[in-house]
Short mmCIF file of C-alpha atoms in Angstrom, two decimals:
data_model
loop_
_atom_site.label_atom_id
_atom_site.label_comp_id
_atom_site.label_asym_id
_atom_site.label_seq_id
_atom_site.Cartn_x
_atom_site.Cartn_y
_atom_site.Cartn_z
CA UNK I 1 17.01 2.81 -1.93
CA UNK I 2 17.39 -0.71 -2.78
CA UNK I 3 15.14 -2.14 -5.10
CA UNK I 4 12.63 -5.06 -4.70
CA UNK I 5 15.03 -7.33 -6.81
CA UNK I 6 18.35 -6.23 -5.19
CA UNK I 7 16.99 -6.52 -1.56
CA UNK I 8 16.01 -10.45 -2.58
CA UNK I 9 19.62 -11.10 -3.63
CA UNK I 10 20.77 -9.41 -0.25
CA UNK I 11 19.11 -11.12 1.67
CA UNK I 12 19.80 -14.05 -0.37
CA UNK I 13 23.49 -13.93 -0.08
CA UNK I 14 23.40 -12.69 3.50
CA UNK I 15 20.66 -15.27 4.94
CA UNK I 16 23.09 -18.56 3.45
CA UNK I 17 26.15 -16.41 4.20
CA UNK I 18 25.19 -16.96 8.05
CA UNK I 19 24.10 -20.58 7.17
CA UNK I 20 27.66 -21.06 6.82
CA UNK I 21 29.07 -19.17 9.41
CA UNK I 22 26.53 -20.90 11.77
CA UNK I 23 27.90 -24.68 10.80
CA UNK I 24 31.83 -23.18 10.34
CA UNK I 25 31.46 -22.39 14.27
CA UNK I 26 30.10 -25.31 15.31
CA UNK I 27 32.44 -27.66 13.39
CA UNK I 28 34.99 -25.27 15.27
CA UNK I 29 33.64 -25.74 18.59
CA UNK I 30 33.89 -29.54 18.41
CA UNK I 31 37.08 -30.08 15.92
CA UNK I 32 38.73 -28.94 13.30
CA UNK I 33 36.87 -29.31 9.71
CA UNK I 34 38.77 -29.84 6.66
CA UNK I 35 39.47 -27.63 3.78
CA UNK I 36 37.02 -30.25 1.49
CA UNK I 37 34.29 -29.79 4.44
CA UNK I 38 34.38 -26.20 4.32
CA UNK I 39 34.41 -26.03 -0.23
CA UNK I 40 31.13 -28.12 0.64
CA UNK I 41 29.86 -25.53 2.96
CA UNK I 42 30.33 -23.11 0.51
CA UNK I 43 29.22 -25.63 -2.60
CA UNK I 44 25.93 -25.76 -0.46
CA UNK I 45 25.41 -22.43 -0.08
CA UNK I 46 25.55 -21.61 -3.68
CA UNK I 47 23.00 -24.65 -4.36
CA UNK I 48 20.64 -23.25 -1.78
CA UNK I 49 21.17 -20.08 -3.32
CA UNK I 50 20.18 -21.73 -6.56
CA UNK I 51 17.12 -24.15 -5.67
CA UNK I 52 15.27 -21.71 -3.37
CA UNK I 53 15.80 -19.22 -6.84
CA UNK I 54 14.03 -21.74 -8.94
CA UNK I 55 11.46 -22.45 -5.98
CA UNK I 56 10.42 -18.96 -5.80
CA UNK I 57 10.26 -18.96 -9.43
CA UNK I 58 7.61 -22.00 -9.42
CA UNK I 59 5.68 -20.01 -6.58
CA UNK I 60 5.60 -17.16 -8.76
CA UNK I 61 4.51 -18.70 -11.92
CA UNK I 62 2.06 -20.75 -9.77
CA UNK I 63 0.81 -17.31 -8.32
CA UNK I 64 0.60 -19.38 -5.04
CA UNK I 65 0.36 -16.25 -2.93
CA UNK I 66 -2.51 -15.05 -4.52
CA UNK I 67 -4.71 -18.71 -3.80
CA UNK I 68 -6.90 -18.98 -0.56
CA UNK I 69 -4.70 -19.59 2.37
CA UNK I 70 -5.28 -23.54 3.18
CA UNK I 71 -3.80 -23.54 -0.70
CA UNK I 72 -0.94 -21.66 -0.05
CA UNK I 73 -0.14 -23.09 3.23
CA UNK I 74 -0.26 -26.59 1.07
CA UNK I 75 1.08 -25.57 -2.68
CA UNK I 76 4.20 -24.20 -0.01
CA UNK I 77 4.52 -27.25 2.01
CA UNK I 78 4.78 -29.45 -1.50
CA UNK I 79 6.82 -26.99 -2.98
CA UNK I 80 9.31 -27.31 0.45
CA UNK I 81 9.41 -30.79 0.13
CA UNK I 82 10.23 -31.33 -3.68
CA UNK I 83 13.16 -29.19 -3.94
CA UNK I 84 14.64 -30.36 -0.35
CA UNK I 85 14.43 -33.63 -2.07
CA UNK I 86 15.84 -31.93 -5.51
CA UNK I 87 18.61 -30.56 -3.09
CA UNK I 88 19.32 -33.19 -1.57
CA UNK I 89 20.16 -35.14 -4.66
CA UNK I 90 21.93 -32.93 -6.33
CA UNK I 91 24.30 -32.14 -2.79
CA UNK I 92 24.34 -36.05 -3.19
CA UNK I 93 25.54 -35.75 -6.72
CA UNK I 94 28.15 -32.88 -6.16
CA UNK I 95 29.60 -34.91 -3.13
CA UNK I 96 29.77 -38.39 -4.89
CA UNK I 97 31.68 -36.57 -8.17
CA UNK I 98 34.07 -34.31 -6.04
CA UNK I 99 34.58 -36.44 -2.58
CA UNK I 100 33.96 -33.88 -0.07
CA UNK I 101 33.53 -36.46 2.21
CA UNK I 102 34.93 -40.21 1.48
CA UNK I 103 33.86 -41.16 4.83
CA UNK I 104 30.40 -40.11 4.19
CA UNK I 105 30.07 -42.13 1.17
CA UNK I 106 31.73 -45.66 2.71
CA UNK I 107 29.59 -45.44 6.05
CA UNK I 108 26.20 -45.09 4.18
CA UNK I 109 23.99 -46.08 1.39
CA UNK I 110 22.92 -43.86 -1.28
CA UNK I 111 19.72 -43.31 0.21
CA UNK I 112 20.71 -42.88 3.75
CA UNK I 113 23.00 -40.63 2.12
CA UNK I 114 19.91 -38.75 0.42
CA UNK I 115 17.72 -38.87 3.34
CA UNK I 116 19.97 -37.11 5.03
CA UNK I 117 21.01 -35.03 2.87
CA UNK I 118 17.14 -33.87 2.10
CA UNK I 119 16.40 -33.56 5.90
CA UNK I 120 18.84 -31.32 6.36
CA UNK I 121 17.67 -28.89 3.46
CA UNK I 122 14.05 -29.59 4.49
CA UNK I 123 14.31 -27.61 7.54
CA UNK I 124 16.30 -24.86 5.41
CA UNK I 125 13.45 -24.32 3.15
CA UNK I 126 10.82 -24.60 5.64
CA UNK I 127 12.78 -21.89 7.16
CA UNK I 128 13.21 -19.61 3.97
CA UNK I 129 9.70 -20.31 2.64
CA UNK I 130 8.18 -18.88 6.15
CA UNK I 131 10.51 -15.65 6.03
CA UNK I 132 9.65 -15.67 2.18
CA UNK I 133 5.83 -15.90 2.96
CA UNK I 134 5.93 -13.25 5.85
CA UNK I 135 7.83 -10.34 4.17
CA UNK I 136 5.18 -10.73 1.11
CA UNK I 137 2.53 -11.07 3.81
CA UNK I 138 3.46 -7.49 5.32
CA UNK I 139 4.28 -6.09 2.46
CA UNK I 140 0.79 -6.93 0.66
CA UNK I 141 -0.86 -5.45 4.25
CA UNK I 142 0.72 -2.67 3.64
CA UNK I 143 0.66 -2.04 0.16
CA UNK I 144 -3.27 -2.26 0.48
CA UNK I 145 -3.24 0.02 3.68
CA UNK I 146 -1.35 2.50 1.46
CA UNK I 147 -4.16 1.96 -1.77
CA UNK I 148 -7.12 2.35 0.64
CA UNK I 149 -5.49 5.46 1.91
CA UNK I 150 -4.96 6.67 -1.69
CA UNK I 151 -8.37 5.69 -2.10
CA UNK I 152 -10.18 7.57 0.56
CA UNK I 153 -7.74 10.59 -0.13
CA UNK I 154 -9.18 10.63 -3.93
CA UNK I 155 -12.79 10.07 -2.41
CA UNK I 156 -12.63 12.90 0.02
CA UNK I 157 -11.22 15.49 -2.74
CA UNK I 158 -13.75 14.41 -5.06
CA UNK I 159 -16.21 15.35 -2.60
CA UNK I 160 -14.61 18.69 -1.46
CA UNK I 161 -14.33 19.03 -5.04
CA UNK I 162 -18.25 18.43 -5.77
CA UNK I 163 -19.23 20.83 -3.37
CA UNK I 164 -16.44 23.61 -4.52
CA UNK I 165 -18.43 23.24 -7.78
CA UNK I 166 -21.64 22.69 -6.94
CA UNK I 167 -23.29 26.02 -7.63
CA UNK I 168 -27.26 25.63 -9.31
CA UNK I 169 -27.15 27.10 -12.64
CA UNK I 170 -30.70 27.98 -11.88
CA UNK I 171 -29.60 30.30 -9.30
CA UNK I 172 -27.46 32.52 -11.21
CA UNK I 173 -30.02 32.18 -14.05
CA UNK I 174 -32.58 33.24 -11.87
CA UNK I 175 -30.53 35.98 -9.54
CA UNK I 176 -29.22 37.76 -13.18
CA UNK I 177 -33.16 38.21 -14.16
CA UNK I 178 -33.78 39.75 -10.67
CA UNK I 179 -31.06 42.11 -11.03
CA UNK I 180 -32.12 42.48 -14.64
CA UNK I 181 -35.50 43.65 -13.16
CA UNK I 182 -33.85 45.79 -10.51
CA UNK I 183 -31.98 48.14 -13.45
CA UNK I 184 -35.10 50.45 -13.85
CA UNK I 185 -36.47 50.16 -10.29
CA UNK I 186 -33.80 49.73 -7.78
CA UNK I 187 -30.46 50.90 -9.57
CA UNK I 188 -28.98 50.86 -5.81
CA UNK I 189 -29.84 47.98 -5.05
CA UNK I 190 -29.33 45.81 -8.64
CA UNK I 191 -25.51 47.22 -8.02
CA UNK I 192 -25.69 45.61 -4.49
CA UNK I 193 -27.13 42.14 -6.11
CA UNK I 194 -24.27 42.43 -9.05
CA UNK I 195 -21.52 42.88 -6.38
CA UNK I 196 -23.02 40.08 -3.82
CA UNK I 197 -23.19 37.89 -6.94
CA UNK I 198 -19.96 38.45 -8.08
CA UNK I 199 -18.82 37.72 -4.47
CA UNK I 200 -19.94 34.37 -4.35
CA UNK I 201 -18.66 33.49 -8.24
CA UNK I 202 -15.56 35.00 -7.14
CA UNK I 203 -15.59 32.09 -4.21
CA UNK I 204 -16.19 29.86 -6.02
CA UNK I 205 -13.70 30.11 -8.46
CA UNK I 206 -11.51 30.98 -5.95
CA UNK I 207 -12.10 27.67 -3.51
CA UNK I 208 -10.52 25.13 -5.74
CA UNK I 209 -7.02 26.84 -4.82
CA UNK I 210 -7.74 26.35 -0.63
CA UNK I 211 -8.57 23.23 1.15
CA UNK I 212 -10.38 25.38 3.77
CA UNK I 213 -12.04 28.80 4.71
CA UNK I 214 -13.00 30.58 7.82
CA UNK I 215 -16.02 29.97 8.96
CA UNK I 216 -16.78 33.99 8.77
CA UNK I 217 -15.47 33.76 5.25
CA UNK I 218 -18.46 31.08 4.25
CA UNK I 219 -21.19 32.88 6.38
CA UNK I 220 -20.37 36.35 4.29
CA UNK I 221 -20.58 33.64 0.80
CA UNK I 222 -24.18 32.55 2.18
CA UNK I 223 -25.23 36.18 3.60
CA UNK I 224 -24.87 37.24 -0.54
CA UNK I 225 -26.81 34.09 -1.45
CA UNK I 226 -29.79 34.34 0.90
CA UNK I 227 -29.36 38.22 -0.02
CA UNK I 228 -30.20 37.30 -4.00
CA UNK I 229 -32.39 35.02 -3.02
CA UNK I 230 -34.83 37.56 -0.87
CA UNK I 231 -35.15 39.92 -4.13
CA UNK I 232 -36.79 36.70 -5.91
CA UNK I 233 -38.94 35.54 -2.39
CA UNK I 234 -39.27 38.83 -0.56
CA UNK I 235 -41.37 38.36 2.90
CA UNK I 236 -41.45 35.08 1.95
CA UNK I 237 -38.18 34.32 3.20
CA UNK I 238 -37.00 34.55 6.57
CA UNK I 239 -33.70 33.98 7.71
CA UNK I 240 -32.25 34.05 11.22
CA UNK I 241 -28.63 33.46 12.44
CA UNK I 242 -27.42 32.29 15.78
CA UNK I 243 -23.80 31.69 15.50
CA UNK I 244 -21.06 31.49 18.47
CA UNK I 245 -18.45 34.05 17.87
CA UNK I 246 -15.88 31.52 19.15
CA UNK I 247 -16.72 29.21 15.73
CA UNK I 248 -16.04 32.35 13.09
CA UNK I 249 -12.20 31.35 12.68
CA UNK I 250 -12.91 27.79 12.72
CA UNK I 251 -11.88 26.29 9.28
CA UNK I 252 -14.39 24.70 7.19
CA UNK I 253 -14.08 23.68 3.62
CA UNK I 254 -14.82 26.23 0.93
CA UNK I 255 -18.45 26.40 0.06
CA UNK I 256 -19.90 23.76 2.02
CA UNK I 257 -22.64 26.24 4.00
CA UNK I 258 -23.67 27.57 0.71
CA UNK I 259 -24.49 24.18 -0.49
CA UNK I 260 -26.43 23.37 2.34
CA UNK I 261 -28.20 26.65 2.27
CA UNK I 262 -29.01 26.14 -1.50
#
């Protein structure tokens, strides 16, 4: 995959490449050009090459795509203008010392010569600073379409993750001392508590590997935990179920009813 840097020198190259072949065809259609007409083509090219380099260098270093947009629409526009003049005076310059075209230089003045000269590259810029302006428009929509993804991603598994974790201290605290009390009296049924206990730390330990359970899977995790809880409440908690069989293999993430239960 191309990088960021090589794909601007690509499309560099390629975008003034068919600048040229665009006037070569047309100067084709309607004549022969010279062999000096086409070394200017080519001497153009290069300079465009060159001043929209430097350009995009000034809009970087003027971190014009990071101002409001009525300042980058007009920071671009001045920009456009300044080096389509700077081109067009050094294309001026180049063409006075090497004579790419005598007739040029006898038929007009220096700043006909200019004028035209800038025109020309104005509408070349104006082109290149719009195709500049929308490929870093889409790519900084997307690049922030791709963080607020990331960033909902991280928010969701930070919550899946709180309520993996989320256990009350209190409740095993409180569920040990019932079992604790259960040794003597209930030996049957403190090895019951120990195993439903052990159940749900097992689940818990066990849910930061999945991203979801069955449903049936939970609903034994919270069966344990109102279990525990009854030896601490006795009559005083009631609990009654009405679940559709169809929902038991639906997937749900890993202690989420126990959470809501507690």
């Amino acid at each position: 995959m191309l990088s960021k840097i090589s794909r601007y020198w690509w499309c560099q190259i390629i975008g003034w490449s068919v600048n040229i072949a665009v006037s070569i065809f047309f100067v084709f259609t309607f004549g022969e050009p010279s062999k000096l007409y086409i070394l200017s083509l080519f001497t153009s090219c290069a300079l465009g090459i060159l001043i929209t380099h430097v350009m995009r260098l000034n809009i970087h270093s003027l971190k014009v795509l990071d101002k409001p947009l009525k300042k980058q629409i007009a920071y671009l526009l001045t920009l456009t203008f300044l080096f389509a003049l700077l081109y067009g005076v050094a294309m001026e310059a180049l063409d006075y010392l090497l004579g790419f075209n005598p007739e040029r230089l006898q038929k007009y003045s220096k700043m006909q010569r200019l004028f035209f000269s800038s025109f020309n590259a104005l509408w070349l810029l104006l082109v290149w600073n719009m195709i500049y302006y929308i490929y870093h428009y889409v790519e900084r929509n997307r690049t922030q379409e791709l963080d607020t993804f990331r960033l909902e991603a991280a928010v969701k598994e930070l919550e899946l993750k709180t309520i993996k974790a989320h256990i009350n201290p209190h409740f095993i605290f409180n569920a040990l001392n019932s079992i604790r009390a259960l040794v003597d009296e209930n030996p049957a049924r403190a090895r019951t508590a120990i195993t439903e206990l052990s159940n749900i730390l097992r689940s818990s330990m066990q849910a930061e590997k999945m991203e979801t359970v069955p449903l049936q899977q939970e609903l034994d995790i919270v069966k344990d935990y109102l279990a525990l809880e009854h030896m601490r409440f006795e009559e005083r908690l009631r609990i009654e179920l009405d679940i559709d069989e169809d929902t038991l293999n639906q997937p749900v993430p890993p202690m989420m009813l126990q959470t809501l239960v507690e």
